[in-house]
Amino acid sequence: MIRIWSWGALIIGMIYFILPLVGMTEFSLSMRRGEYSFDAYAVVLSDSQFQATFSYSVIMALFTIVFGVLLVVPTAYWVRLRMPELRPYVEFITLLPLVIPAIVVVFGYIRLYNTSSWLPMTGTALGTNILLMFGYATLSLPYMYRAVDTGLRAVDVGTLTEAAQSLGASWVTILARIILPNVLAAVLSGAFLTFAIVMGEFTMAALLDRPAFGPYMQLLGANRAYEPSALAVIAFAITWACMGLIQLVTRFTKHTRAQT
Amino acid sequence: MAFLEISHLDKSFGANRVVKDFNLSVEQGEFVSLLGPSGCGKTTVLRMVAGFETPSSGNIAIDGRDVVNLRPNQRNIGMVFQAYALFPNLTVAQNVAFGLKVAGRAKAETAARVTEMLALIGLPDLADRYPFQLSGGQQQRVALARALAVQPHLLLLDEPLSALDAKIRASLRTEIREIQQRLGITTVFVTHDQEEALSMSDRIVVMNGGMADQIGTPFEIYNRPRTRFVAGFVGTLSRFEAVVKDPAKGAVSLGKQTITLDQQIDAAAGARVTLALRPEAAHLGRFNGCDVILPGKIAEVHFMGSVIRIKADVDGQLMSLDTFNRAETPPPRIGTEVEISLAARDFIVLSA
Amino acid sequence: MAGMTSLRRFAPLRWLGMVPFFAFTFLFLILPTLYIVFGAFRTPQGAFTFDNILALNTPSIRSAYWVSIKVSFMSALLGCLIGFAMAAAVTVGRLPRGVRNPLVTFSGVASNFAGVPLAFAFIATIGPAGLITAYLRTEWGINLRLLGFNLLSTKGLILTYLFFQIPLMILIITPALDGLKREWREAAAILGASGFQYWRSVALPILFPSILGTLALLFANAFGAVATAIALTGPSLNIAPILLYAQIRGDVLGSPNLGYALAFGMIVITGLANTVYIWLRARSERWLK
């Protein structure tokens, strides 16, 4: 009896999830009348705008990841090692991006860092890119921090640090050679999630007027019929790949831990 | 017919047969322990009695009624779990009242019963606390009160003491036994701790590999273990290989000596048997009432406080012996040649 | 030990390690937000005023907030119910073990599949020319539009939001369901309780703070979502985030400070929802430690 209800709930739920995925896939293949084809994909992929915005977002994602790692790993490490009393405050701050809508944050950026302000970041393309990258970094902060902090919990930070110090290692060496490799799986999980977030992000890029993948998708969606579905399939594949990589990384490290 | 009658009980999980032809009769008011190492099937037996597992075959009857096809909530059994299993969202009083409430008893009756139960476990002032505000020992006593509040026919205790620390374990042990005797409730207790089983039970079932190896009073189980497993699991034993000389007279040769045991031996002359001896049955030096004296050499000395456990080398086999600590006699030095005296009737002959 | 003493000598070094983090979050998270909050209480000349907040009380802005709250609440409520049913099915619903991990993995993907592409997927499926719309029309003669369904409406928005709301609920509530100990169910059963009595008196009260807390989180999650709504309906639908988006792009309200007040209103609403979430979570963890 219970089992029948369970199957019912699960199957109805899965139908809801599968139909849009089928719908977008089917639509993306229907550009040519009467038969399935990859025409929509061909059009999208050969679009110079697509190539430009896609690579822009990939590069932004990579910079965001590097920046996020450099910001979060030392901070999380330092909090665990020397400032445990700050933990609740740091955790609260890292969760703020879930509370404050991204549109509000970017609204603040536009007013605070415009050309007539004390820090005119939006004055140049480079400045705006950096500002957008900072915006992405705040968006991914909750996930990045939580992933790294969980990773650090699994290793004995204090003992590792003291052992490295007794062998004469500097702080940079300790972080780069001891701490980072030990939380690599966690860092990679955070990195892939950040990648997925940045690739799909729309609001910040659109309002800062940068040529990112999200605004491009929206623009195409307003003007074309089949290409948006192809884009949706591509975006879904990226999300899926990122999540798959997270799973893979976690599983891989579990194996190496079991062996040692 | 006994109050709880378990006959030919069998349980397999897939190809894994965890309980094999298990039989047990428990009289009304009796406290019976199922004792064995983890994985011996004792918990599975208890869970089948409770109704959480269905036997592959066999019968369970409580008070003359076959319960195998009854659901747990129809069996009128009280159970205490190892991890307390108090409902975390309910106060102590609400936890104790739970069974009465779902049975639809009157409010006044329930309240009176809760007060009575909390008095019984000695925690009358904690009615409004939540489980997370209690210590482990307090939680387990509340769990006991909750199980007893519905006045069950039968009380099942699934390792209720193993999550607690040593001191509380010992005091709660006495308390549970007292309450059980006062209420006269038939109780089945599962444990892997021989000390608990020996001190609390009317009878003990020693289980091994899904079977009952031996059923008996604590005194019998300790002093006359019937199998090698029971002997090894309950208490400490020294074992010796001996050769049977005359089975009818009970004569065996142990090293260079011939010893006449107090019993017939169920083996042919010339066969090897294992003799076992409790550490408290052997004494250093000559001792009144002992008819066997063996030469030995002190190999190890463990000072344990009130007791000193000595291991002596007797003809190449180690023998454990306990002596009480006395302030005026320091323990012997390792390597000292000694005489060990013991009574032949204290030897236990182990079957395979 | 050498490290310990050298550190003690430079005690301020402890704080130096936190400078990058605090500087970054202050400049790019807290300060921009505070700027908006203060802007909401200022005249263009910089004097303190409540006028901006009071000016939010126009039919159009009121309705924008109200529709946003409705959409967010309904999608959160339905997301909670359906997500709970699915999570319960794979945890306590006696389904084969094999279905659980794929569902959790899929939930991780689907909860992150939001924004513009999600809107495209739904347009392709039940938009005016979508797969299901066309199928129902040609095969069954059912016209969804005539039946009152329109994807580019609040109902359509709720239906679309569920695609990330349900998985988020599954991800959060599955561990909570795992936290229900087998012994609780067994203890209830042996005390004579039926399955229904166990759920009513024990399991649901234990889960209730988590469920309600997740409801608040899902609400905030939907309330701040801009991209899906814009890609689905364009700038036409009058909901708070879209209105704010239009205001930032082109000052449609005709007053920058009114824009701050609009944004401030959004922070207050999501902030309240999250406070409820954090408070209820702390409550549920208190029981279960």
PDB file of C-alpha atoms in Angstrom, chain A residues 2-3 6-7 9-10 13-14 16-17 19-24 26-27 67 71 75 78-79 82-83 85-86 90 92-94 96-113 118-119 121 131 134 137-138 141 145-146 162 165 171 193 196-197 200 202-203 206-207 209 214 217-218 220-221 228-229 231-232 235-236 239-240 243 247, chain C residues 1 3-4 7 13-15 17-18 20-22 24-25 27-33 35-36 82 85-86 88-90 92-96 99 103 105-106 108-110 112-113 116-117 120-122 124-125 129-132 158-163 166-167 170 220 224 226-227 230-231 241 244-245 247-249 256 259-260 263 266-267 270-271 274 278 281:
ATOM      1  CA  ILE A   2       2.691   2.448   1.101  1.00  0.00           C
ATOM      2  CA  ARG A   3       4.804   1.273  -1.804  1.00  0.00           C
ATOM      3  CA  SER A   6       5.498   6.020  -3.046  1.00  0.00           C
ATOM      4  CA  TRP A   7       5.750   4.916  -6.646  1.00  0.00           C
ATOM      5  CA  ALA A   9       4.451  10.278  -5.919  1.00  0.00           C
ATOM      6  CA  LEU A  10       7.796   9.511  -7.502  1.00  0.00           C
ATOM      7  CA  GLY A  13       7.047  14.011  -9.922  1.00  0.00           C
ATOM      8  CA  MET A  14       9.413  12.550 -12.487  1.00  0.00           C
ATOM      9  CA  TYR A  16       6.807  16.753 -14.337  1.00  0.00           C
ATOM     10  CA  PHE A  17      10.595  16.914 -14.538  1.00  0.00           C
ATOM     11  CA  LEU A  19       8.401  16.554 -19.840  1.00  0.00           C
ATOM     12  CA  PRO A  20      10.126  19.968 -20.064  1.00  0.00           C
ATOM     13  CA  LEU A  21      13.420  18.243 -20.799  1.00  0.00           C
ATOM     14  CA  VAL A  22      11.789  16.215 -23.551  1.00  0.00           C
ATOM     15  CA  GLY A  23       9.961  19.304 -24.762  1.00  0.00           C
ATOM     16  CA  MET A  24      13.085  21.418 -25.102  1.00  0.00           C
ATOM     17  CA  GLU A  26      12.290  17.839 -29.195  1.00  0.00           C
ATOM     18  CA  PHE A  27      11.847  21.515 -30.002  1.00  0.00           C
ATOM     19  CA  PHE A  67      39.328  34.564  -7.045  1.00  0.00           C
ATOM     20  CA  LEU A  71      39.494  34.382  -0.959  1.00  0.00           C
ATOM     21  CA  THR A  75      39.770  32.610   5.210  1.00  0.00           C
ATOM     22  CA  TRP A  78      42.312  30.887   9.230  1.00  0.00           C
ATOM     23  CA  VAL A  79      38.920  30.835  10.940  1.00  0.00           C
ATOM     24  CA  ARG A  82      43.075  30.838  14.788  1.00  0.00           C
ATOM     25  CA  MET A  83      39.739  32.647  14.862  1.00  0.00           C
ATOM     26  CA  GLU A  85      35.287  32.789  17.765  1.00  0.00           C
ATOM     27  CA  LEU A  86      34.552  34.521  14.431  1.00  0.00           C
ATOM     28  CA  VAL A  90      31.773  34.646   8.982  1.00  0.00           C
ATOM     29  CA  PHE A  92      26.395  34.515   8.616  1.00  0.00           C
ATOM     30  CA  ILE A  93      28.098  36.814   6.104  1.00  0.00           C
ATOM     31  CA  THR A  94      28.646  33.964   3.648  1.00  0.00           C
ATOM     32  CA  LEU A  96      23.838  36.733   3.142  1.00  0.00           C
ATOM     33  CA  PRO A  97      23.853  36.326  -0.666  1.00  0.00           C
ATOM     34  CA  LEU A  98      21.015  33.825  -0.207  1.00  0.00           C
ATOM     35  CA  VAL A  99      19.026  36.476   1.653  1.00  0.00           C
ATOM     36  CA  ILE A 100      19.762  39.595  -0.385  1.00  0.00           C
ATOM     37  CA  PRO A 101      18.468  39.162  -3.938  1.00  0.00           C
ATOM     38  CA  ALA A 102      21.222  39.461  -6.558  1.00  0.00           C
ATOM     39  CA  ILE A 103      19.311  42.235  -8.260  1.00  0.00           C
ATOM     40  CA  VAL A 104      19.558  44.361  -5.116  1.00  0.00           C
ATOM     41  CA  VAL A 105      23.299  43.791  -4.794  1.00  0.00           C
ATOM     42  CA  VAL A 106      23.958  44.741  -8.397  1.00  0.00           C
ATOM     43  CA  PHE A 107      21.681  47.764  -7.986  1.00  0.00           C
ATOM     44  CA  GLY A 108      23.985  48.846  -5.182  1.00  0.00           C
ATOM     45  CA  TYR A 109      27.058  48.254  -7.374  1.00  0.00           C
ATOM     46  CA  ILE A 110      25.670  50.449 -10.115  1.00  0.00           C
ATOM     47  CA  ARG A 111      25.031  53.317  -7.716  1.00  0.00           C
ATOM     48  CA  LEU A 112      28.123  52.858  -5.593  1.00  0.00           C
ATOM     49  CA  TYR A 113      30.787  52.275  -8.230  1.00  0.00           C
ATOM     50  CA  TRP A 118      34.959  57.439  -5.419  1.00  0.00           C
ATOM     51  CA  LEU A 119      35.747  54.088  -7.052  1.00  0.00           C
ATOM     52  CA  MET A 121      34.739  50.783 -11.624  1.00  0.00           C
ATOM     53  CA  LEU A 131      32.980  44.289 -10.737  1.00  0.00           C
ATOM     54  CA  PHE A 134      33.139  40.221  -7.760  1.00  0.00           C
ATOM     55  CA  ALA A 137      32.038  35.686  -6.380  1.00  0.00           C
ATOM     56  CA  THR A 138      29.421  36.908  -3.882  1.00  0.00           C
ATOM     57  CA  LEU A 141      30.207  32.557  -1.757  1.00  0.00           C
ATOM     58  CA  TYR A 145      32.524  28.599   1.713  1.00  0.00           C
ATOM     59  CA  ARG A 146      30.344  25.742   2.841  1.00  0.00           C
ATOM     60  CA  GLU A 162      52.026  22.560  13.408  1.00  0.00           C
ATOM     61  CA  GLN A 165      55.683  24.638  10.779  1.00  0.00           C
ATOM     62  CA  TRP A 171      52.398  30.193   5.479  1.00  0.00           C
ATOM     63  CA  LEU A 193      29.064  24.745  -8.765  1.00  0.00           C
ATOM     64  CA  ALA A 196      27.351  26.322 -13.331  1.00  0.00           C
ATOM     65  CA  ILE A 197      26.102  29.458 -11.564  1.00  0.00           C
ATOM     66  CA  GLY A 200      23.630  30.667 -16.378  1.00  0.00           C
ATOM     67  CA  PHE A 202      21.547  36.679 -16.155  1.00  0.00           C
ATOM     68  CA  THR A 203      20.618  39.541 -13.829  1.00  0.00           C
ATOM     69  CA  ALA A 206      22.469  42.219 -17.971  1.00  0.00           C
ATOM     70  CA  LEU A 207      22.319  45.134 -15.546  1.00  0.00           C
ATOM     71  CA  ASP A 209      25.683  45.500 -19.564  1.00  0.00           C
ATOM     72  CA  GLY A 214      22.909  34.671 -19.851  1.00  0.00           C
ATOM     73  CA  MET A 217      20.289  33.567 -24.238  1.00  0.00           C
ATOM     74  CA  GLN A 218      17.576  35.971 -23.141  1.00  0.00           C
ATOM     75  CA  LEU A 220      17.907  35.101 -28.533  1.00  0.00           C
ATOM     76  CA  GLY A 221      14.813  33.856 -26.703  1.00  0.00           C
ATOM     77  CA  PRO A 228      16.524  29.006 -27.531  1.00  0.00           C
ATOM     78  CA  SER A 229      15.668  25.341 -27.016  1.00  0.00           C
ATOM     79  CA  LEU A 231      20.591  26.800 -25.905  1.00  0.00           C
ATOM     80  CA  ALA A 232      18.507  25.346 -23.086  1.00  0.00           C
ATOM     81  CA  ALA A 235      22.834  24.925 -20.642  1.00  0.00           C
ATOM     82  CA  PHE A 236      21.252  21.832 -19.126  1.00  0.00           C
ATOM     83  CA  THR A 239      24.709  22.017 -15.385  1.00  0.00           C
ATOM     84  CA  TRP A 240      24.563  18.248 -15.570  1.00  0.00           C
ATOM     85  CA  MET A 243      27.050  18.174 -11.019  1.00  0.00           C
ATOM     86  CA  GLN A 247      29.902  13.541  -7.765  1.00  0.00           C
TER      87      GLN A 247
ATOM     88  CA  MET C   1      55.213  25.040  19.024  1.00  0.00           C
ATOM     89  CA  GLY C   3      54.668  28.628  15.272  1.00  0.00           C
ATOM     90  CA  MET C   4      52.567  29.233  18.334  1.00  0.00           C
ATOM     91  CA  LEU C   7      52.177  33.991  16.406  1.00  0.00           C
ATOM     92  CA  LEU C  13      48.565  39.028  12.607  1.00  0.00           C
ATOM     93  CA  ARG C  14      45.570  36.958  13.640  1.00  0.00           C
ATOM     94  CA  TRP C  15      43.284  39.712  12.458  1.00  0.00           C
ATOM     95  CA  GLY C  17      44.417  37.035   8.040  1.00  0.00           C
ATOM     96  CA  MET C  18      40.770  38.094   8.012  1.00  0.00           C
ATOM     97  CA  PRO C  20      40.773  40.205   2.635  1.00  0.00           C
ATOM     98  CA  PHE C  21      37.507  38.457   3.479  1.00  0.00           C
ATOM     99  CA  PHE C  22      36.028  41.285   5.499  1.00  0.00           C
ATOM    100  CA  PHE C  24      35.681  42.067   0.089  1.00  0.00           C
ATOM    101  CA  THR C  25      32.349  41.234   1.687  1.00  0.00           C
ATOM    102  CA  LEU C  27      32.761  46.475  -0.190  1.00  0.00           C
ATOM    103  CA  PHE C  28      30.856  44.162  -2.512  1.00  0.00           C
ATOM    104  CA  LEU C  29      28.060  42.742  -0.429  1.00  0.00           C
ATOM    105  CA  ILE C  30      27.278  44.772   2.652  1.00  0.00           C
ATOM    106  CA  LEU C  31      28.078  48.308   1.525  1.00  0.00           C
ATOM    107  CA  PRO C  32      26.001  48.099  -1.711  1.00  0.00           C
ATOM    108  CA  THR C  33      23.080  46.726   0.303  1.00  0.00           C
ATOM    109  CA  TYR C  35      23.599  52.029   0.223  1.00  0.00           C
ATOM    110  CA  ILE C  36      20.218  50.857  -1.054  1.00  0.00           C
ATOM    111  CA  ILE C  82       5.480  17.685  -3.859  1.00  0.00           C
ATOM    112  CA  ALA C  85       6.079  13.492  -1.094  1.00  0.00           C
ATOM    113  CA  MET C  86       8.940  12.519  -3.409  1.00  0.00           C
ATOM    114  CA  ALA C  88       9.345  10.599   1.626  1.00  0.00           C
ATOM    115  CA  ALA C  89       8.805   8.080  -1.166  1.00  0.00           C
ATOM    116  CA  VAL C  90      12.534   7.383  -1.537  1.00  0.00           C
ATOM    117  CA  VAL C  92      10.545   5.984   4.188  1.00  0.00           C
ATOM    118  CA  GLY C  93       8.353   4.775   1.328  1.00  0.00           C
ATOM    119  CA  ARG C  94       9.861   1.279   1.011  1.00  0.00           C
ATOM    120  CA  LEU C  95      11.067   1.834  -2.541  1.00  0.00           C
ATOM    121  CA  PRO C  96      14.119  -0.041  -3.818  1.00  0.00           C
ATOM    122  CA  VAL C  99      16.034   5.025  -6.858  1.00  0.00           C
ATOM    123  CA  LEU C 103      16.805  11.276  -7.486  1.00  0.00           C
ATOM    124  CA  THR C 105      21.683  13.685  -7.970  1.00  0.00           C
ATOM    125  CA  PHE C 106      18.989  14.805 -10.347  1.00  0.00           C
ATOM    126  CA  GLY C 108      21.158  18.754  -7.484  1.00  0.00           C
ATOM    127  CA  VAL C 109      21.088  19.363 -11.230  1.00  0.00           C
ATOM    128  CA  ALA C 110      17.483  20.566 -11.460  1.00  0.00           C
ATOM    129  CA  ASN C 112      20.627  24.639 -10.362  1.00  0.00           C
ATOM    130  CA  PHE C 113      18.884  24.581 -13.713  1.00  0.00           C
ATOM    131  CA  VAL C 116      16.772  31.774 -18.780  1.00  0.00           C
ATOM    132  CA  PRO C 117      17.181  28.201 -20.109  1.00  0.00           C
ATOM    133  CA  PHE C 120      12.972  28.127 -22.679  1.00  0.00           C
ATOM    134  CA  ALA C 121      12.348  24.539 -21.679  1.00  0.00           C
ATOM    135  CA  PHE C 122       8.873  25.368 -20.442  1.00  0.00           C
ATOM    136  CA  ALA C 124       9.082  24.602 -25.690  1.00  0.00           C
ATOM    137  CA  THR C 125       6.881  22.264 -23.652  1.00  0.00           C
ATOM    138  CA  ALA C 129       3.476  26.279 -29.615  1.00  0.00           C
ATOM    139  CA  GLY C 130       4.949  23.821 -27.127  1.00  0.00           C
ATOM    140  CA  LEU C 131       5.126  20.044 -27.341  1.00  0.00           C
ATOM    141  CA  ILE C 132       2.283  19.263 -24.927  1.00  0.00           C
ATOM    142  CA  ILE C 158       4.430  29.007 -10.529  1.00  0.00           C
ATOM    143  CA  LEU C 159       4.522  25.899 -12.709  1.00  0.00           C
ATOM    144  CA  THR C 160       7.970  26.871 -13.999  1.00  0.00           C
ATOM    145  CA  TYR C 161       9.393  27.815 -10.593  1.00  0.00           C
ATOM    146  CA  LEU C 162       8.433  24.368  -9.304  1.00  0.00           C
ATOM    147  CA  PHE C 163      11.216  22.981 -11.473  1.00  0.00           C
ATOM    148  CA  ILE C 166      10.776  20.826  -5.759  1.00  0.00           C
ATOM    149  CA  PRO C 167      14.414  19.666  -6.092  1.00  0.00           C
ATOM    150  CA  ILE C 170      14.109  17.250  -1.851  1.00  0.00           C
ATOM    151  CA  ALA C 220      12.865  33.776  -0.596  1.00  0.00           C
ATOM    152  CA  GLY C 224      14.485  37.028  -5.744  1.00  0.00           C
ATOM    153  CA  VAL C 226      14.527  37.581 -11.941  1.00  0.00           C
ATOM    154  CA  ALA C 227      15.906  35.736 -14.951  1.00  0.00           C
ATOM    155  CA  ILE C 230      11.994  37.913 -17.581  1.00  0.00           C
ATOM    156  CA  ALA C 231      12.819  35.162 -20.045  1.00  0.00           C
ATOM    157  CA  PRO C 241      11.847  41.844  -9.299  1.00  0.00           C
ATOM    158  CA  LEU C 244      12.988  46.672 -10.047  1.00  0.00           C
ATOM    159  CA  TYR C 245      14.840  45.418 -13.141  1.00  0.00           C
ATOM    160  CA  GLN C 247      13.617  50.649 -12.765  1.00  0.00           C
ATOM    161  CA  ILE C 248      17.370  50.004 -12.735  1.00  0.00           C
ATOM    162  CA  ARG C 249      17.505  49.977 -16.535  1.00  0.00           C
ATOM    163  CA  PRO C 256      15.753  56.858  -8.079  1.00  0.00           C
ATOM    164  CA  GLY C 259      13.756  52.477  -6.667  1.00  0.00           C
ATOM    165  CA  TYR C 260      15.809  52.111  -3.479  1.00  0.00           C
ATOM    166  CA  ALA C 263      14.619  47.170  -3.419  1.00  0.00           C
ATOM    167  CA  MET C 266      12.391  43.122  -1.305  1.00  0.00           C
ATOM    168  CA  ILE C 267      15.231  42.816   1.216  1.00  0.00           C
ATOM    169  CA  THR C 270      13.335  37.896   1.859  1.00  0.00           C
ATOM    170  CA  GLY C 271      15.049  38.843   5.123  1.00  0.00           C
ATOM    171  CA  ASN C 274      15.084  33.803   6.031  1.00  0.00           C
ATOM    172  CA  ILE C 278      17.027  30.208  10.561  1.00  0.00           C
ATOM    173  CA  ARG C 281      16.052  25.363  11.845  1.00  0.00           C
TER     174      ARG C 281
END
